[in-house]
PDB file of C-alpha atoms in Angstrom:
ATOM      1  CA  PHE A  18       3.717-108.659-114.871  1.00  0.00           C
ATOM      2  CA  ALA A  19       1.663-107.568-117.877  1.00  0.00           C
ATOM      3  CA  PHE A  20      -1.330-109.526-116.546  1.00  0.00           C
ATOM      4  CA  SER A  21      -0.856-107.930-113.105  1.00  0.00           C
ATOM      5  CA  LYS A  22      -0.952-104.451-114.639  1.00  0.00           C
ATOM      6  CA  PHE A  23      -4.028-105.380-116.658  1.00  0.00           C
ATOM      7  CA  SER A  24      -5.926-106.856-113.698  1.00  0.00           C
ATOM      8  CA  GLN A  25      -5.161-103.857-111.484  1.00  0.00           C
ATOM      9  CA  PHE A  26      -6.295-101.518-114.262  1.00  0.00           C
ATOM     10  CA  ILE A  27      -9.602-103.327-114.801  1.00  0.00           C
ATOM     11  CA  PHE A  28     -11.225-102.567-111.435  1.00  0.00           C
ATOM     12  CA  PRO A  29     -10.778 -98.759-111.652  1.00  0.00           C
ATOM     13  CA  VAL A  30     -12.182 -98.848-115.203  1.00  0.00           C
ATOM     14  CA  VAL A  31     -15.209-100.930-114.171  1.00  0.00           C
ATOM     15  CA  LEU A  32     -15.738 -98.682-111.150  1.00  0.00           C
ATOM     16  CA  MET A  33     -15.654 -95.526-113.268  1.00  0.00           C
ATOM     17  CA  GLN A  34     -17.798 -97.065-116.018  1.00  0.00           C
ATOM     18  CA  HIS A  35     -20.458 -97.826-113.437  1.00  0.00           C
ATOM     19  CA  VAL A  36     -20.428 -94.264-112.075  1.00  0.00           C
ATOM     20  CA  CYS A  37     -20.251 -92.641-115.528  1.00  0.00           C
ATOM     21  CA  ALA A  38     -22.963 -94.861-117.022  1.00  0.00           C
ATOM     22  CA  GLN A  39     -25.334 -94.012-114.179  1.00  0.00           C
ATOM     23  CA  ALA A  40     -24.569 -90.300-114.528  1.00  0.00           C
ATOM     24  CA  LYS A  41     -25.301 -90.623-118.241  1.00  0.00           C
ATOM     25  CA  GLY A  42     -28.602 -92.407-117.530  1.00  0.00           C
ATOM     26  CA  VAL A  43     -29.750 -89.936-114.891  1.00  0.00           C
ATOM     27  CA  GLY A  44     -28.788 -87.045-117.177  1.00  0.00           C
ATOM     28  CA  LEU A  45     -30.959 -88.581-119.907  1.00  0.00           C
ATOM     29  CA  VAL A  46     -33.820 -88.773-117.407  1.00  0.00           C
ATOM     30  CA  TYR A  47     -33.508 -85.002-116.926  1.00  0.00           C
ATOM     31  CA  CYS A  48     -33.484 -84.620-120.729  1.00  0.00           C
ATOM     32  CA  GLY A  49     -36.626 -86.748-121.067  1.00  0.00           C
ATOM     33  CA  LYS A  50     -38.437 -84.807-118.356  1.00  0.00           C
ATOM     34  CA  SER A  51     -37.629 -81.552-120.168  1.00  0.00           C
ATOM     35  CA  GLY A  52     -38.566 -82.837-123.614  1.00  0.00           C
ATOM     36  CA  PHE A  53     -34.952 -82.571-124.832  1.00  0.00           C
ATOM     37  CA  LYS A  54     -34.263 -85.493-127.184  1.00  0.00           C
ATOM     38  CA  LEU A  55     -30.785 -86.332-128.393  1.00  0.00           C
ATOM     39  CA  ASN A  56     -30.505 -87.351-132.037  1.00  0.00           C
ATOM     40  CA  ASP A  57     -28.679 -90.537-133.067  1.00  0.00           C
ATOM     41  CA  SER A  58     -25.357 -88.764-133.635  1.00  0.00           C
ATOM     42  CA  GLU A  59     -25.522 -87.023-130.248  1.00  0.00           C
ATOM     43  CA  LYS A  60     -26.306 -90.337-128.538  1.00  0.00           C
ATOM     44  CA  ILE A  61     -23.215 -91.913-130.103  1.00  0.00           C
ATOM     45  CA  HIS A  62     -21.000 -89.041-128.976  1.00  0.00           C
ATOM     46  CA  LEU A  63     -22.504 -89.127-125.464  1.00  0.00           C
ATOM     47  CA  SER A  64     -21.681 -92.842-125.224  1.00  0.00           C
ATOM     48  CA  ALA A  65     -18.156 -92.143-126.470  1.00  0.00           C
ATOM     49  CA  CYS A  66     -17.734 -89.431-123.811  1.00  0.00           C
ATOM     50  CA  THR A  67     -18.955 -91.873-121.159  1.00  0.00           C
ATOM     51  CA  TRP A  68     -16.380 -94.508-122.104  1.00  0.00           C
ATOM     52  CA  PHE A  69     -13.521 -92.036-122.434  1.00  0.00           C
ATOM     53  CA  LEU A  70     -14.360 -90.625-118.990  1.00  0.00           C
ATOM     54  CA  SER A  71     -14.408 -94.166-117.604  1.00  0.00           C
ATOM     55  CA  ILE A  72     -10.889 -94.802-118.888  1.00  0.00           C
ATOM     56  CA  VAL A  73      -9.476 -91.420-117.875  1.00  0.00           C
ATOM     57  CA  GLY A  74     -11.125 -91.672-114.452  1.00  0.00           C
ATOM     58  CA  ALA A  75      -9.307 -94.951-113.886  1.00  0.00           C
ATOM     59  CA  PHE A  76      -6.038 -92.999-114.100  1.00  0.00           C
ATOM     60  CA  THR A  77      -7.180 -90.051-111.990  1.00  0.00           C
ATOM     61  CA  ILE A  78      -9.810 -90.239-109.282  1.00  0.00           C
ATOM     62  CA  ALA A  79     -10.070 -94.076-109.245  1.00  0.00           C
ATOM     63  CA  ALA A  80      -6.321 -94.714-109.503  1.00  0.00           C
ATOM     64  CA  PRO A  81      -5.948 -95.549-105.759  1.00  0.00           C
ATOM     65  CA  PHE A  82      -8.123 -98.608-106.361  1.00  0.00           C
ATOM     66  CA  GLY A  83      -5.469-100.372-108.418  1.00  0.00           C
ATOM     67  CA  ILE A  84      -3.067 -98.200-110.410  1.00  0.00           C
ATOM     68  CA  THR A  85       0.268 -97.196-108.886  1.00  0.00           C
ATOM     69  CA  GLN A  86       3.053 -94.901-110.044  1.00  0.00           C
ATOM     70  CA  GLU A  87       5.006 -97.999-111.013  1.00  0.00           C
ATOM     71  CA  HIS A  88       2.315 -98.864-113.547  1.00  0.00           C
ATOM     72  CA  LEU A  89       2.258 -95.310-114.890  1.00  0.00           C
ATOM     73  CA  ASP A  90       6.028 -95.310-115.439  1.00  0.00           C
ATOM     74  CA  GLY A  91       5.513 -98.056-118.029  1.00  0.00           C
ATOM     75  CA  ASP A  92       3.198 -98.431-121.010  1.00  0.00           C
ATOM     76  CA  LEU A  93       0.155 -97.308-119.022  1.00  0.00           C
ATOM     77  CA  GLY A  94       1.635 -93.829-118.728  1.00  0.00           C
ATOM     78  CA  SER A  95       1.600 -93.359-122.503  1.00  0.00           C
ATOM     79  CA  PHE A  96      -1.864 -94.864-122.724  1.00  0.00           C
ATOM     80  CA  ARG A  97      -3.109 -92.413-120.080  1.00  0.00           C
ATOM     81  CA  SER A  98      -1.866 -89.410-122.077  1.00  0.00           C
ATOM     82  CA  ILE A  99      -3.514 -90.668-125.253  1.00  0.00           C
ATOM     83  CA  ALA A 100      -6.779 -91.403-123.423  1.00  0.00           C
ATOM     84  CA  MET A 101      -6.891 -87.924-121.879  1.00  0.00           C
ATOM     85  CA  ILE A 102      -6.313 -86.211-125.231  1.00  0.00           C
ATOM     86  CA  CYS A 103      -9.009 -88.330-126.917  1.00  0.00           C
ATOM     87  CA  ALA A 104     -11.417 -87.681-124.044  1.00  0.00           C
ATOM     88  CA  LEU A 105     -10.919 -83.905-124.168  1.00  0.00           C
ATOM     89  CA  LEU A 106     -11.368 -83.854-127.945  1.00  0.00           C
ATOM     90  CA  GLU A 107     -14.551 -85.952-127.793  1.00  0.00           C
ATOM     91  CA  ILE A 108     -16.034 -83.961-124.895  1.00  0.00           C
ATOM     92  CA  GLY A 109     -15.160 -80.707-126.628  1.00  0.00           C
ATOM     93  CA  TYR A 110     -16.793 -81.828-129.866  1.00  0.00           C
ATOM     94  CA  PHE A 111     -19.940 -83.075-128.104  1.00  0.00           C
ATOM     95  CA  SER A 112     -20.202 -79.829-126.141  1.00  0.00           C
ATOM     96  CA  LEU A 113     -19.813 -77.827-129.349  1.00  0.00           C
ATOM     97  CA  CYS A 114     -22.594 -79.870-130.992  1.00  0.00           C
ATOM     98  CA  LEU A 115     -24.952 -79.139-128.091  1.00  0.00           C
ATOM     99  CA  PHE A 116     -24.011 -75.454-128.105  1.00  0.00           C
ATOM    100  CA  ASN A 117     -24.638 -75.126-131.849  1.00  0.00           C
ATOM    101  CA  ARG A 118     -27.961 -76.904-131.455  1.00  0.00           C
ATOM    102  CA  GLY A 119     -29.017 -74.504-128.719  1.00  0.00           C
ATOM    103  CA  ARG A 120     -27.868 -71.482-130.700  1.00  0.00           C
ATOM    104  CA  LYS A 121     -29.754 -72.543-133.842  1.00  0.00           C
ATOM    105  CA  THR A 122     -32.928 -74.045-132.378  1.00  0.00           C
ATOM    106  CA  ASP A 123     -33.021 -72.573-128.856  1.00  0.00           C
ATOM    107  CA  GLU A 124     -33.075 -76.167-127.504  1.00  0.00           C
ATOM    108  CA  TRP A 125     -30.556 -76.139-124.666  1.00  0.00           C
ATOM    109  CA  LEU A 126     -29.376 -79.034-122.535  1.00  0.00           C
ATOM    110  CA  PRO A 127     -31.490 -79.109-119.314  1.00  0.00           C
ATOM    111  CA  LYS A 128     -29.829 -77.592-116.255  1.00  0.00           C
ATOM    112  CA  GLY A 129     -30.009 -80.884-114.352  1.00  0.00           C
ATOM    113  CA  SER A 130     -28.093 -82.731-117.073  1.00  0.00           C
ATOM    114  CA  PHE A 131     -25.594 -79.895-117.447  1.00  0.00           C
ATOM    115  CA  LEU A 132     -24.849 -79.738-113.713  1.00  0.00           C
ATOM    116  CA  LEU A 133     -24.639 -83.526-113.320  1.00  0.00           C
ATOM    117  CA  TRP A 134     -22.348 -84.090-116.302  1.00  0.00           C
ATOM    118  CA  GLY A 135     -20.272 -81.029-115.478  1.00  0.00           C
ATOM    119  CA  ASN A 136     -19.906 -82.316-111.918  1.00  0.00           C
ATOM    120  CA  LEU A 137     -18.657 -85.637-113.292  1.00  0.00           C
ATOM    121  CA  LEU A 138     -16.071 -83.871-115.447  1.00  0.00           C
ATOM    122  CA  LEU A 139     -14.711 -82.125-112.341  1.00  0.00           C
ATOM    123  CA  PHE A 140     -14.466 -85.456-110.519  1.00  0.00           C
ATOM    124  CA  VAL A 141     -12.493 -87.001-113.359  1.00  0.00           C
ATOM    125  CA  PHE A 142     -10.187 -84.164-114.402  1.00  0.00           C
ATOM    126  CA  LEU A 143      -9.347 -82.255-111.207  1.00  0.00           C
ATOM    127  CA  PRO A 144      -5.635 -83.004-110.733  1.00  0.00           C
ATOM    128  CA  PHE A 145      -5.411 -82.679-106.956  1.00  0.00           C
ATOM    129  CA  SER A 146      -4.196 -85.740-105.054  1.00  0.00           C
ATOM    130  CA  TRP A 147      -6.644 -85.104-102.204  1.00  0.00           C
ATOM    131  CA  MET A 148      -9.534 -85.702-104.629  1.00  0.00           C
ATOM    132  CA  SER A 149      -9.140 -89.426-103.919  1.00  0.00           C
ATOM    133  CA  PHE A 150     -10.727 -88.826-100.507  1.00  0.00           C
ATOM    134  CA  ILE A 151     -13.963 -87.951-102.285  1.00  0.00           C
ATOM    135  CA  TRP A 152     -14.648 -91.688-102.551  1.00  0.00           C
ATOM    136  CA  ILE A 153     -15.678 -91.571 -98.905  1.00  0.00           C
ATOM    137  CA  PHE A 154     -18.635 -89.429 -99.987  1.00  0.00           C
ATOM    138  CA  VAL A 155     -19.312 -90.223-103.671  1.00  0.00           C
ATOM    139  CA  PRO A 156     -20.945 -93.673-103.287  1.00  0.00           C
ATOM    140  CA  VAL A 157     -23.373 -92.531-100.611  1.00  0.00           C
ATOM    141  CA  PHE A 158     -24.011 -88.843-101.254  1.00  0.00           C
ATOM    142  CA  TYR A 159     -23.538 -88.622-105.027  1.00  0.00           C
ATOM    143  CA  HIS A 160     -23.837 -91.947-106.806  1.00  0.00           C
ATOM    144  CA  ALA A 161     -26.307 -93.809-104.588  1.00  0.00           C
ATOM    145  CA  SER A 162     -28.488 -90.759-103.980  1.00  0.00           C
ATOM    146  CA  GLN A 163     -29.218 -90.599-107.723  1.00  0.00           C
ATOM    147  CA  HIS A 164     -30.552 -94.158-107.560  1.00  0.00           C
ATOM    148  CA  TRP A 165     -32.679 -93.488-104.529  1.00  0.00           C
ATOM    149  CA  THR A 166     -34.202 -90.325-105.978  1.00  0.00           C
ATOM    150  CA  ILE A 167     -35.259 -92.070-109.190  1.00  0.00           C
ATOM    151  CA  ALA A 168     -36.444 -95.162-107.330  1.00  0.00           C
ATOM    152  CA  TRP A 169     -38.488 -93.022-104.945  1.00  0.00           C
ATOM    153  CA  LEU A 170     -40.064 -91.015-107.776  1.00  0.00           C
ATOM    154  CA  SER A 171     -40.821 -94.179-109.756  1.00  0.00           C
ATOM    155  CA  HIS A 172     -42.421 -95.785-106.716  1.00  0.00           C
ATOM    156  CA  LYS A 173     -44.557 -92.734-106.029  1.00  0.00           C
ATOM    157  CA  GLN A 174     -45.715 -92.513-109.621  1.00  0.00           C
ATOM    158  CA  SER A 175     -46.427 -96.223-110.038  1.00  0.00           C
ATOM    159  CA  SER A 176     -48.355 -96.378-106.758  1.00  0.00           C
ATOM    160  CA  HIS A 177     -50.239 -93.134-107.511  1.00  0.00           C
ATOM    161  CA  ASP A 178     -49.180 -91.941-104.072  1.00  0.00           C
ATOM    162  CA  ASN A 179     -50.845 -88.709-102.971  1.00  0.00           C
ATOM    163  CA  ASP A 180     -47.501 -87.574-101.519  1.00  0.00           C
ATOM    164  CA  MET A 181     -46.570 -86.349-105.008  1.00  0.00           C
ATOM    165  CA  VAL A 182     -48.987 -83.430-104.638  1.00  0.00           C
ATOM    166  CA  LEU A 183     -47.701 -82.333-101.226  1.00  0.00           C
ATOM    167  CA  PRO A 184     -46.057 -78.913-100.773  1.00  0.00           C
ATOM    168  CA  PRO A 185     -42.292 -78.924-101.564  1.00  0.00           C
ATOM    169  CA  ARG A 186     -41.223 -78.943 -97.902  1.00  0.00           C
ATOM    170  CA  GLN A 187     -43.387 -81.940 -97.017  1.00  0.00           C
ATOM    171  CA  LEU A 188     -42.380 -83.673-100.249  1.00  0.00           C
ATOM    172  CA  PHE A 189     -38.725 -83.240 -99.287  1.00  0.00           C
ATOM    173  CA  LEU A 190     -39.373 -84.618 -95.794  1.00  0.00           C
ATOM    174  CA  SER A 191     -41.139 -87.598 -97.380  1.00  0.00           C
ATOM    175  CA  PHE A 192     -38.026 -88.284 -99.452  1.00  0.00           C
ATOM    176  CA  LEU A 193     -35.808 -87.988 -96.358  1.00  0.00           C
ATOM    177  CA  ARG A 194     -37.752 -90.836 -94.751  1.00  0.00           C
ATOM    178  CA  LEU A 195     -36.228 -93.055 -97.430  1.00  0.00           C
ATOM    179  CA  LEU A 196     -32.845 -91.343 -97.663  1.00  0.00           C
ATOM    180  CA  ILE A 197     -31.751 -91.061 -94.031  1.00  0.00           C
ATOM    181  CA  PRO A 198     -32.106 -94.739 -92.997  1.00  0.00           C
ATOM    182  CA  VAL A 199     -30.309 -95.940 -96.131  1.00  0.00           C
ATOM    183  CA  GLN A 200     -27.559 -93.354 -95.694  1.00  0.00           C
ATOM    184  CA  ALA A 201     -27.147 -94.445 -92.080  1.00  0.00           C
ATOM    185  CA  VAL A 202     -26.794 -98.112 -93.052  1.00  0.00           C
ATOM    186  CA  SER A 203     -24.350 -97.270 -95.876  1.00  0.00           C
ATOM    187  CA  LEU A 204     -22.136 -95.134 -93.652  1.00  0.00           C
ATOM    188  CA  THR A 205     -22.195 -97.766 -90.911  1.00  0.00           C
ATOM    189  CA  ILE A 206     -20.914-100.381 -93.362  1.00  0.00           C
ATOM    190  CA  LEU A 207     -18.281 -98.020 -94.757  1.00  0.00           C
ATOM    191  CA  PHE A 208     -16.919 -97.053 -91.340  1.00  0.00           C
ATOM    192  CA  PHE A 209     -17.558-100.441 -89.681  1.00  0.00           C
ATOM    193  CA  PRO A 210     -13.840-101.072 -88.916  1.00  0.00           C
ATOM    194  CA  MET A 211     -13.440 -97.639 -87.332  1.00  0.00           C
ATOM    195  CA  ILE A 212     -16.609 -98.066 -85.266  1.00  0.00           C
ATOM    196  CA  MET A 213     -15.467-101.452 -83.956  1.00  0.00           C
ATOM    197  CA  THR A 214     -12.017-100.087 -83.085  1.00  0.00           C
ATOM    198  CA  SER A 215     -13.445 -97.038 -81.277  1.00  0.00           C
ATOM    199  CA  LEU A 216     -15.649 -99.341 -79.192  1.00  0.00           C
ATOM    200  CA  ASN A 217     -12.648-101.574 -78.392  1.00  0.00           C
ATOM    201  CA  LEU A 218     -14.485-104.440 -80.061  1.00  0.00           C
ATOM    202  CA  GLY A 219     -12.072-104.860 -82.965  1.00  0.00           C
ATOM    203  CA  GLY A 220      -9.987-107.813 -81.812  1.00  0.00           C
ATOM    204  CA  VAL A 221      -9.620-110.343 -84.578  1.00  0.00           C
ATOM    205  CA  LEU A 222     -11.878-108.260 -86.849  1.00  0.00           C
ATOM    206  CA  ASN A 223      -9.215-105.555 -87.144  1.00  0.00           C
ATOM    207  CA  GLY A 224      -6.906-107.902 -88.981  1.00  0.00           C
ATOM    208  CA  PHE A 225      -9.755-109.003 -91.216  1.00  0.00           C
ATOM    209  CA  PHE A 226     -11.387-105.665 -92.060  1.00  0.00           C
ATOM    210  CA  GLY A 227      -8.724-103.103 -91.120  1.00  0.00           C
ATOM    211  CA  THR A 228      -9.047-100.257 -88.625  1.00  0.00           C
ATOM    212  CA  GLY A 229     -10.303 -97.336 -90.736  1.00  0.00           C
ATOM    213  CA  ILE A 230     -12.814 -97.592 -93.535  1.00  0.00           C
ATOM    214  CA  LEU A 231     -13.364-100.761 -95.561  1.00  0.00           C
ATOM    215  CA  SER A 232     -10.193-101.828 -97.325  1.00  0.00           C
ATOM    216  CA  VAL A 233      -9.865-101.730-101.105  1.00  0.00           C
ATOM    217  CA  GLU A 234     -10.327-105.508-101.270  1.00  0.00           C
ATOM    218  CA  TRP A 235     -13.600-105.421 -99.320  1.00  0.00           C
ATOM    219  CA  SER A 236     -14.723-102.353-101.253  1.00  0.00           C
ATOM    220  CA  MET A 237     -14.111-104.253-104.495  1.00  0.00           C
ATOM    221  CA  LEU A 238     -16.239-107.158-103.268  1.00  0.00           C
ATOM    222  CA  VAL A 239     -19.078-104.848-102.210  1.00  0.00           C
ATOM    223  CA  PHE A 240     -18.810-102.951-105.473  1.00  0.00           C
ATOM    224  CA  TYR A 241     -18.964-106.019-107.716  1.00  0.00           C
ATOM    225  CA  LEU A 242     -22.014-107.329-105.845  1.00  0.00           C
ATOM    226  CA  HIS A 243     -23.614-103.914-106.204  1.00  0.00           C
ATOM    227  CA  TYR A 244     -22.707-103.750-109.892  1.00  0.00           C
ATOM    228  CA  LEU A 245     -24.258-107.143-110.651  1.00  0.00           C
ATOM    229  CA  SER A 246     -27.425-106.338-108.704  1.00  0.00           C
ATOM    230  CA  ASP A 247     -27.701-103.008-110.536  1.00  0.00           C
ATOM    231  CA  ARG A 248     -27.636-104.848-113.841  1.00  0.00           C
ATOM    232  CA  ILE A 249     -30.667-106.822-112.684  1.00  0.00           C
ATOM    233  CA  VAL A 250     -32.651-104.040-111.030  1.00  0.00           C
ATOM    234  CA  TRP A 251     -32.021-101.370-113.685  1.00  0.00           C
ATOM    235  CA  ARG A 252     -32.089-103.594-116.776  1.00  0.00           C
ATOM    236  CA  PRO A 253     -33.681-101.945-119.834  1.00  0.00           C
ATOM    237  CA  LYS A 254     -37.370-102.708-120.382  1.00  0.00           C
TER     238      LYS A 254
END
């Protein structure tokens, strides 16, 4: 039973670590673009915040992917309370460090980093049960879109594409040419069971994939493949 609790806890943690680590990385990109450099101590505290959010998120927004009330009634319930307290203390301390730095040196955290990390905090700590439905939108419209934006910008810069000097409206339309097809494919995969059922083409597939969105088991498979490929594509250089 202990192993069952552990194995069901692992996937939500890995899921949240992947989301939090990317949010951390993208936030640091905003910092780099604005010339805001974290010192060694701030980097350590940012990493600590990332891991604490990963653990807490496994008990909150990612709980439907493995953790049940039965698990929380046992030892995991106490662990959740401790993790939340530690996370709030670490986030509060890190925020205070950044505030004091801004007050003393007038070097403030860039707006992009502030909004992204603040958005992540809301995802993790909002207590409403309906927040679990946000997973229908997070992978495509929040998490994946960060990847595509950076990949698009990197491609444009490395290829010295003249599109980078276009007016904002045309630049946005250029980005949409990448975004819309990928979003369409992602949503088609996510809602594949529902599409097949609505077209009366489900048949045997309904028992295999379900009738709504991809089941947790299939989502886990897709996620782990995505996680491993991310490690290859976005490896440090």
